[in-house]
Amino acid sequence: MMMQNSLVLALIAGLLQAVLLMAVSPLLSGLSRVIRAKMHSRKGPGVLQEYRDIMKLLTRQEVAPSNCGGVFRVMPFVLLGTMLLVAMTLPLVTQVSPMAAGGDVITLLYLFAIFRFFFALAGLDSGSTFAGIGASRELTLGILVEPILMLGLLVVALIVGSTNISNISSTLASQQWAAPTATAMALLACAFAVFIEMGKIPFDVAEAEQELQEGPLSEYSGAGLALVKWGISLKQVVVAGLFLAIFVPFGKADTLTVASLLLGTLAFVVKLVLVFVVAAVIENTLARGRFLLTGRVTWMGFGVAALAFMFYLTGL
C-alpha cells in the first residue's frame, strides 16, 4: 500500500513538473524575442506575445492539405507528448527525479529522436515542397547534432557508472569529479548541442519560417500550428533543463520540506532564465550562415565530445 502511494505521489509530482514547464515555455520564448529585439535596436513584441499567438491560433480554423496522412495530424500531439514525458523524468528541483524509473539517458535520447522523426515526417506527409525541404534539413541537422549530445552524455554516464539521470545529477553535485577534464569537455560538447537543439542562429532563424527548422510547419494552421509551436518552445525548455539537471546540479532541494522545495524551485528558475538569456545574447551576436556550412561547424562540437571520451579513457 505504501509503495502504491509513493508511486502515485511520484506520478503527480512528475505531471506537475511537466505542466509547469509547459506553462512557462512560451514565456521564455517571449523573453528570447524581447532580447533579440533590444539587441536589434527595435521595439519588438512583448514578453507575453507567445501566449497571445498561441491563444489566437487555438481559436482559428484548422486547414490541412487534402493529400496529407495520419502522421500530419498526430504530429503536434507527439511533439507535446514526448517532451512532457521527458519533463516528468528530469531532476530539476530535487536531486531525485519524480519519475526516476524512466529517467534513463538512453530513453530520453530516444524520446528526442521521436520528436525529430515525427517533426520531419509530418513535413513530408503534407506534400508541400517547402515542408519537404525543411524536413530534409531537419533530419540532416539531427544527424549532425545528436551524436554530439549522445557522446557527451555517454561520457558522464561512464564516469558516474550509471545512465540514470538522478544518479548522474546527485553524483556530480555531491562528489568530486572523478575525471574533471573529461567532464568539463563533455559539458562544453553538450552545451553546444543544447544551443543547436534550442533552434538558435546560425542553425535556425526565427524570422525565416521556410529556412532551417520551421519548414515542416508550412501547411499547419489553427490549433495544430499552436500545438506545434508550443511543443517547440517546450523542447527548448526541456533541453535546457536536461543540461542544468546534469551539469549544473546545484541549488536543489535537499529535503522535501516546503521551504527547501521553494528554494530549489527558485534556484532552477534563475538558472533556466540565465540559460535563455545567455543563449539569446550569443545567438544575436552571430551572423546568419549558409545551411550547407552547418556540418563544418558541428564537427567542432563532435571533436570536443570525442576529446571528452579520450580524456575519460586516460582517466583525466
Tab-separated table of C-alpha atoms in Angstrom:
chain	number	residue	atom	x	y	z
A	1	MET	CA	0.000	0.000	0.000
A	2	MET	CA	2.812	2.402	0.882
A	3	MET	CA	4.566	1.562	-2.379
A	4	GLN	CA	1.402	2.329	-4.340
A	5	ASN	CA	1.028	5.650	-2.536
A	6	SER	CA	4.643	6.587	-3.280
A	7	LEU	CA	4.159	5.741	-6.966
A	8	VAL	CA	1.030	7.880	-7.114
A	9	LEU	CA	2.833	10.787	-5.439
A	10	ALA	CA	5.764	10.427	-7.837
A	11	LEU	CA	3.388	10.427	-10.813
A	12	ILE	CA	1.616	13.532	-9.515
A	13	ALA	CA	4.934	15.304	-8.911
A	14	GLY	CA	6.129	14.416	-12.401
A	15	LEU	CA	2.907	15.601	-14.012
A	16	LEU	CA	3.005	18.839	-12.029
A	17	GLN	CA	6.606	19.468	-13.071
A	18	ALA	CA	5.792	18.776	-16.736
A	19	VAL	CA	2.726	21.036	-16.696
A	20	LEU	CA	4.704	23.863	-15.079
A	21	LEU	CA	7.429	23.615	-17.731
A	22	MET	CA	4.779	23.621	-20.430
A	23	ALA	CA	3.161	26.688	-18.871
A	24	VAL	CA	6.371	28.750	-18.711
A	25	SER	CA	7.839	27.691	-22.068
A	26	PRO	CA	6.033	30.426	-24.087
A	27	LEU	CA	7.203	32.987	-21.520
A	28	LEU	CA	10.854	32.038	-22.017
A	29	SER	CA	10.425	32.039	-25.797
A	30	GLY	CA	8.956	35.517	-25.450
A	31	LEU	CA	11.948	36.551	-23.361
A	32	SER	CA	14.251	35.434	-26.176
A	33	ARG	CA	12.238	37.517	-28.652
A	34	VAL	CA	12.455	40.578	-26.407
A	35	ILE	CA	16.245	40.227	-26.087
A	36	ARG	CA	16.543	39.827	-29.848
A	37	ALA	CA	14.510	42.989	-30.429
A	38	LYS	CA	16.511	45.010	-27.918
A	39	MET	CA	19.813	43.919	-29.434
A	40	HIS	CA	18.464	44.861	-32.883
A	41	SER	CA	17.502	48.327	-31.554
A	42	ARG	CA	13.802	47.873	-32.227
A	43	LYS	CA	10.743	47.747	-30.025
A	44	GLY	CA	9.605	44.235	-30.899
A	45	PRO	CA	6.854	42.184	-29.253
A	46	GLY	CA	6.169	41.958	-25.551
A	47	VAL	CA	7.342	39.103	-23.370
A	48	LEU	CA	3.789	37.659	-23.355
A	49	GLN	CA	3.415	37.688	-27.145
A	50	GLU	CA	3.908	33.918	-27.412
A	51	TYR	CA	0.853	33.356	-25.205
A	52	ARG	CA	-1.187	35.724	-27.374
A	53	ASP	CA	-0.086	33.939	-30.546
A	54	ILE	CA	-0.971	30.513	-29.154
A	55	MET	CA	-4.375	31.645	-27.879
A	56	LYS	CA	-5.158	33.315	-31.196
A	57	LEU	CA	-4.188	30.232	-33.191
A	58	LEU	CA	-6.243	27.960	-30.936
A	59	THR	CA	-9.361	29.892	-31.917
A	60	ARG	CA	-8.644	29.796	-35.651
A	61	GLN	CA	-9.931	27.205	-38.076
A	62	GLU	CA	-7.515	24.385	-38.829
A	63	VAL	CA	-6.970	23.652	-42.510
A	64	ALA	CA	-4.991	20.613	-43.669
A	65	PRO	CA	-3.819	19.582	-47.161
A	66	SER	CA	-6.192	17.222	-48.937
A	67	ASN	CA	-3.459	14.644	-49.531
A	68	CYS	CA	-1.994	14.598	-46.008
A	69	GLY	CA	-1.998	11.424	-43.932
A	70	GLY	CA	-2.307	10.477	-40.303
A	71	VAL	CA	1.249	11.489	-39.400
A	72	PHE	CA	0.478	15.102	-40.314
A	73	ARG	CA	-2.491	15.167	-37.929
A	74	VAL	CA	-0.931	13.393	-34.934
A	75	MET	CA	2.455	15.124	-35.084
A	76	PRO	CA	1.514	18.075	-32.773
A	77	PHE	CA	0.367	15.665	-30.075
A	78	VAL	CA	3.506	13.521	-30.452
A	79	LEU	CA	5.715	16.594	-30.010
A	80	LEU	CA	3.964	17.655	-26.827
A	81	GLY	CA	3.673	14.095	-25.513
A	82	THR	CA	7.350	13.217	-25.904
A	83	MET	CA	8.561	16.455	-24.331
A	84	LEU	CA	6.112	16.133	-21.432
A	85	LEU	CA	7.429	12.619	-20.787
A	86	VAL	CA	10.988	13.912	-20.704
A	87	ALA	CA	9.958	16.793	-18.431
A	88	MET	CA	8.413	14.327	-15.958
A	89	THR	CA	11.700	12.476	-15.503
A	90	LEU	CA	14.183	15.334	-15.028
A	91	PRO	CA	15.528	16.024	-11.503
A	92	LEU	CA	15.121	19.778	-11.781
A	93	VAL	CA	14.175	20.841	-8.250
A	94	THR	CA	15.363	17.856	-6.194
A	95	GLN	CA	18.310	15.514	-6.588
A	96	VAL	CA	15.916	12.609	-7.145
A	97	SER	CA	13.793	12.554	-10.282
A	98	PRO	CA	9.997	12.487	-9.782
A	99	MET	CA	9.880	9.521	-12.169
A	100	ALA	CA	13.289	8.023	-11.504
A	101	ALA	CA	12.467	4.722	-13.195
A	102	GLY	CA	12.031	6.454	-16.549
A	103	GLY	CA	14.910	8.892	-16.156
A	104	ASP	CA	17.421	6.937	-18.201
A	105	VAL	CA	19.687	8.828	-20.585
A	106	ILE	CA	19.142	6.315	-23.381
A	107	THR	CA	15.354	6.544	-23.013
A	108	LEU	CA	15.455	10.332	-23.104
A	109	LEU	CA	17.616	10.331	-26.238
A	110	TYR	CA	15.085	8.053	-27.936
A	111	LEU	CA	12.271	10.441	-26.986
A	112	PHE	CA	14.181	13.348	-28.520
A	113	ALA	CA	14.714	11.227	-31.652
A	114	ILE	CA	10.972	10.503	-31.838
A	115	PHE	CA	10.309	14.243	-31.604
A	116	ARG	CA	12.594	15.000	-34.551
A	117	PHE	CA	11.408	11.975	-36.576
A	118	PHE	CA	7.723	12.928	-36.431
A	119	PHE	CA	8.528	16.617	-36.927
A	120	ALA	CA	10.344	15.854	-40.175
A	121	LEU	CA	7.989	13.082	-41.306
A	122	ALA	CA	4.972	15.375	-40.969
A	123	GLY	CA	6.606	17.782	-43.395
A	124	LEU	CA	6.996	15.013	-45.953
A	125	ASP	CA	3.460	13.792	-45.273
A	126	SER	CA	1.999	17.210	-46.081
A	127	GLY	CA	3.100	17.003	-49.719
A	128	SER	CA	4.450	20.559	-49.699
A	129	THR	CA	7.747	21.284	-51.419
A	130	PHE	CA	8.752	23.820	-48.773
A	131	ALA	CA	7.849	21.385	-45.998
A	132	GLY	CA	9.814	18.601	-47.692
A	133	ILE	CA	12.928	20.763	-47.919
A	134	GLY	CA	12.527	21.774	-44.296
A	135	ALA	CA	12.090	18.133	-43.293
A	136	SER	CA	15.279	17.080	-45.083
A	137	ARG	CA	17.207	19.887	-43.415
A	138	GLU	CA	15.789	18.958	-40.013
A	139	LEU	CA	16.915	15.338	-40.449
A	140	THR	CA	20.339	16.474	-41.634
A	141	LEU	CA	20.688	18.671	-38.583
A	142	GLY	CA	19.685	15.748	-36.368
A	143	ILE	CA	22.359	13.526	-37.908
A	144	LEU	CA	24.953	16.227	-37.226
A	145	VAL	CA	23.883	17.176	-33.696
A	146	GLU	CA	22.529	14.064	-31.985
A	147	PRO	CA	25.916	12.235	-31.948
A	148	ILE	CA	27.410	15.194	-30.057
A	149	LEU	CA	24.732	15.061	-27.382
A	150	MET	CA	24.829	11.256	-27.197
A	151	LEU	CA	28.611	11.078	-26.834
A	152	GLY	CA	28.717	13.884	-24.274
A	153	LEU	CA	26.057	12.228	-22.119
A	154	LEU	CA	27.735	8.841	-22.570
A	155	VAL	CA	30.973	10.223	-21.139
A	156	VAL	CA	29.354	11.490	-17.935
A	157	ALA	CA	27.351	8.249	-17.665
A	158	LEU	CA	30.578	6.238	-17.874
A	159	ILE	CA	32.259	8.472	-15.317
A	160	VAL	CA	29.394	8.071	-12.845
A	161	GLY	CA	28.801	4.416	-13.689
A	162	SER	CA	25.081	4.830	-14.336
A	163	THR	CA	22.814	6.026	-17.131
A	164	ASN	CA	20.134	7.162	-14.684
A	165	ILE	CA	19.705	10.937	-14.669
A	166	SER	CA	19.137	11.089	-10.908
A	167	ASN	CA	22.327	9.152	-10.180
A	168	ILE	CA	24.366	11.313	-12.537
A	169	SER	CA	22.975	14.529	-11.082
A	170	SER	CA	23.445	13.556	-7.445
A	171	THR	CA	26.950	12.194	-8.040
A	172	LEU	CA	28.187	15.306	-9.857
A	173	ALA	CA	26.623	17.518	-7.181
A	174	SER	CA	27.870	15.715	-4.081
A	175	GLN	CA	31.221	14.231	-5.038
A	176	GLN	CA	34.461	15.458	-6.524
A	177	TRP	CA	34.506	14.845	-10.251
A	178	ALA	CA	36.360	11.585	-10.947
A	179	ALA	CA	37.569	12.799	-14.336
A	180	PRO	CA	37.356	16.601	-14.229
A	181	THR	CA	38.854	17.246	-17.672
A	182	ALA	CA	36.593	14.712	-19.370
A	183	THR	CA	33.558	16.067	-17.518
A	184	ALA	CA	34.386	19.648	-18.472
A	185	MET	CA	34.820	18.689	-22.129
A	186	ALA	CA	31.537	16.776	-22.059
A	187	LEU	CA	29.882	19.859	-20.554
A	188	LEU	CA	31.143	22.022	-23.425
A	189	ALA	CA	30.026	19.497	-26.043
A	190	CYS	CA	26.564	19.153	-24.533
A	191	ALA	CA	26.216	22.930	-24.171
A	192	PHE	CA	26.998	23.256	-27.891
A	193	ALA	CA	24.406	20.579	-28.755
A	194	VAL	CA	21.799	22.172	-26.474
A	195	PHE	CA	22.343	25.538	-28.166
A	196	ILE	CA	21.592	23.937	-31.524
A	197	GLU	CA	18.615	21.953	-30.211
A	198	MET	CA	17.141	25.218	-28.899
A	199	GLY	CA	16.959	26.387	-32.518
A	200	LYS	CA	19.386	29.283	-32.387
A	201	ILE	CA	21.246	31.194	-35.093
A	202	PRO	CA	23.114	30.183	-37.230
A	203	PHE	CA	21.365	26.798	-37.042
A	204	ASP	CA	17.864	28.280	-37.159
A	205	VAL	CA	16.436	31.681	-37.963
A	206	ALA	CA	13.211	32.609	-36.223
A	207	GLU	CA	12.223	35.138	-38.888
A	208	ALA	CA	12.906	32.736	-41.796
A	209	GLU	CA	9.950	30.399	-41.425
A	210	GLN	CA	10.773	28.327	-44.514
A	211	GLU	CA	14.504	28.077	-43.992
A	212	LEU	CA	16.015	25.694	-41.477
A	213	GLN	CA	13.712	24.351	-38.808
A	214	GLU	CA	10.162	25.541	-39.391
A	215	GLY	CA	9.875	24.375	-42.989
A	216	PRO	CA	7.809	21.325	-41.933
A	217	LEU	CA	5.227	23.759	-40.488
A	218	SER	CA	4.373	25.304	-43.854
A	219	GLU	CA	0.984	23.581	-44.115
A	220	TYR	CA	-0.055	23.845	-40.459
A	221	SER	CA	-2.638	26.342	-39.280
A	222	GLY	CA	-5.038	26.984	-36.431
A	223	ALA	CA	-4.880	24.743	-33.368
A	224	GLY	CA	-2.379	22.369	-34.973
A	225	LEU	CA	0.107	25.174	-35.551
A	226	ALA	CA	-0.445	26.421	-31.994
A	227	LEU	CA	0.330	22.992	-30.523
A	228	VAL	CA	3.429	22.567	-32.700
A	229	LYS	CA	4.787	25.975	-31.716
A	230	TRP	CA	4.050	25.173	-28.087
A	231	GLY	CA	5.842	21.849	-28.459
A	232	ILE	CA	8.909	23.525	-29.976
A	233	SER	CA	9.106	26.076	-27.159
A	234	LEU	CA	8.628	23.268	-24.630
A	235	LYS	CA	11.515	21.377	-26.221
A	236	GLN	CA	13.767	24.398	-25.726
A	237	VAL	CA	12.927	24.469	-22.019
A	238	VAL	CA	13.279	20.691	-21.626
A	239	VAL	CA	16.662	20.569	-23.374
A	240	ALA	CA	17.915	23.430	-21.206
A	241	GLY	CA	16.517	21.661	-18.132
A	242	LEU	CA	18.316	18.444	-19.096
A	243	PHE	CA	21.610	20.319	-19.317
A	244	LEU	CA	21.025	22.008	-15.958
A	245	ALA	CA	19.952	18.767	-14.268
A	246	ILE	CA	23.177	17.001	-15.274
A	247	PHE	CA	25.908	19.637	-15.429
A	248	VAL	CA	24.615	22.336	-13.058
A	249	PRO	CA	23.010	20.194	-10.316
A	250	PHE	CA	23.473	22.800	-7.603
A	251	GLY	CA	20.898	24.642	-5.520
A	252	LYS	CA	18.436	21.762	-5.500
A	253	ALA	CA	16.249	20.896	-2.544
A	254	ASP	CA	17.939	18.565	-0.043
A	255	THR	CA	14.720	17.661	1.749
A	256	LEU	CA	11.061	17.501	0.843
A	257	THR	CA	10.060	20.359	3.114
A	258	VAL	CA	8.110	23.282	1.681
A	259	ALA	CA	10.910	25.795	2.301
A	260	SER	CA	13.545	23.580	0.693
A	261	LEU	CA	11.338	22.880	-2.331
A	262	LEU	CA	10.618	26.584	-2.804
A	263	LEU	CA	14.323	27.411	-2.674
A	264	GLY	CA	15.088	24.597	-5.115
A	265	THR	CA	12.381	25.835	-7.480
A	266	LEU	CA	13.698	29.404	-7.267
A	267	ALA	CA	17.237	28.227	-7.984
A	268	PHE	CA	16.072	26.270	-11.026
A	269	VAL	CA	14.088	29.217	-12.380
A	270	VAL	CA	17.100	31.512	-12.025
A	271	LYS	CA	19.380	29.007	-13.791
A	272	LEU	CA	16.827	28.445	-16.566
A	273	VAL	CA	16.386	32.165	-17.194
A	274	LEU	CA	20.167	32.613	-17.283
A	275	VAL	CA	20.474	29.845	-19.893
A	276	PHE	CA	17.897	31.529	-22.124
A	277	VAL	CA	19.467	34.953	-21.659
A	278	VAL	CA	22.977	33.711	-22.447
A	279	ALA	CA	21.718	31.713	-25.453
A	280	ALA	CA	19.809	34.740	-26.766
A	281	VAL	CA	22.823	37.035	-26.378
A	282	ILE	CA	25.138	34.577	-28.131
A	283	GLU	CA	22.574	33.980	-30.858
A	284	ASN	CA	22.198	37.656	-31.675
A	285	THR	CA	25.943	38.264	-31.835
A	286	LEU	CA	26.326	35.676	-34.602
A	287	ALA	CA	25.736	36.233	-38.293
A	288	ARG	CA	23.359	34.090	-40.273
A	289	GLY	CA	25.256	31.397	-42.148
A	290	ARG	CA	24.541	29.050	-45.021
A	291	PHE	CA	22.972	25.774	-44.045
A	292	LEU	CA	25.488	23.851	-46.158
A	293	LEU	CA	28.228	25.076	-43.816
A	294	THR	CA	26.482	23.676	-40.734
A	295	GLY	CA	28.354	20.384	-40.982
A	296	ARG	CA	31.712	22.120	-40.680
A	297	VAL	CA	30.608	23.879	-37.504
A	298	THR	CA	29.071	20.823	-35.846
A	299	TRP	CA	32.217	18.792	-36.446
A	300	MET	CA	33.931	21.010	-33.908
A	301	GLY	CA	31.335	20.033	-31.314
A	302	PHE	CA	31.768	16.373	-32.117
A	303	GLY	CA	35.523	16.786	-31.815
A	304	VAL	CA	35.101	18.204	-28.317
A	305	ALA	CA	32.858	15.265	-27.380
A	306	ALA	CA	35.431	12.839	-28.786
A	307	LEU	CA	38.161	14.531	-26.745
A	308	ALA	CA	35.993	14.130	-23.664
A	309	PHE	CA	35.789	10.399	-24.337
A	310	MET	CA	39.550	10.168	-24.851
A	311	PHE	CA	40.189	12.026	-21.591
A	312	TYR	CA	37.833	9.588	-19.832
A	313	LEU	CA	39.830	6.635	-21.213
A	314	THR	CA	43.040	8.169	-19.884
A	315	GLY	CA	41.450	8.951	-16.510
A	316	LEU	CA	41.901	12.725	-16.726
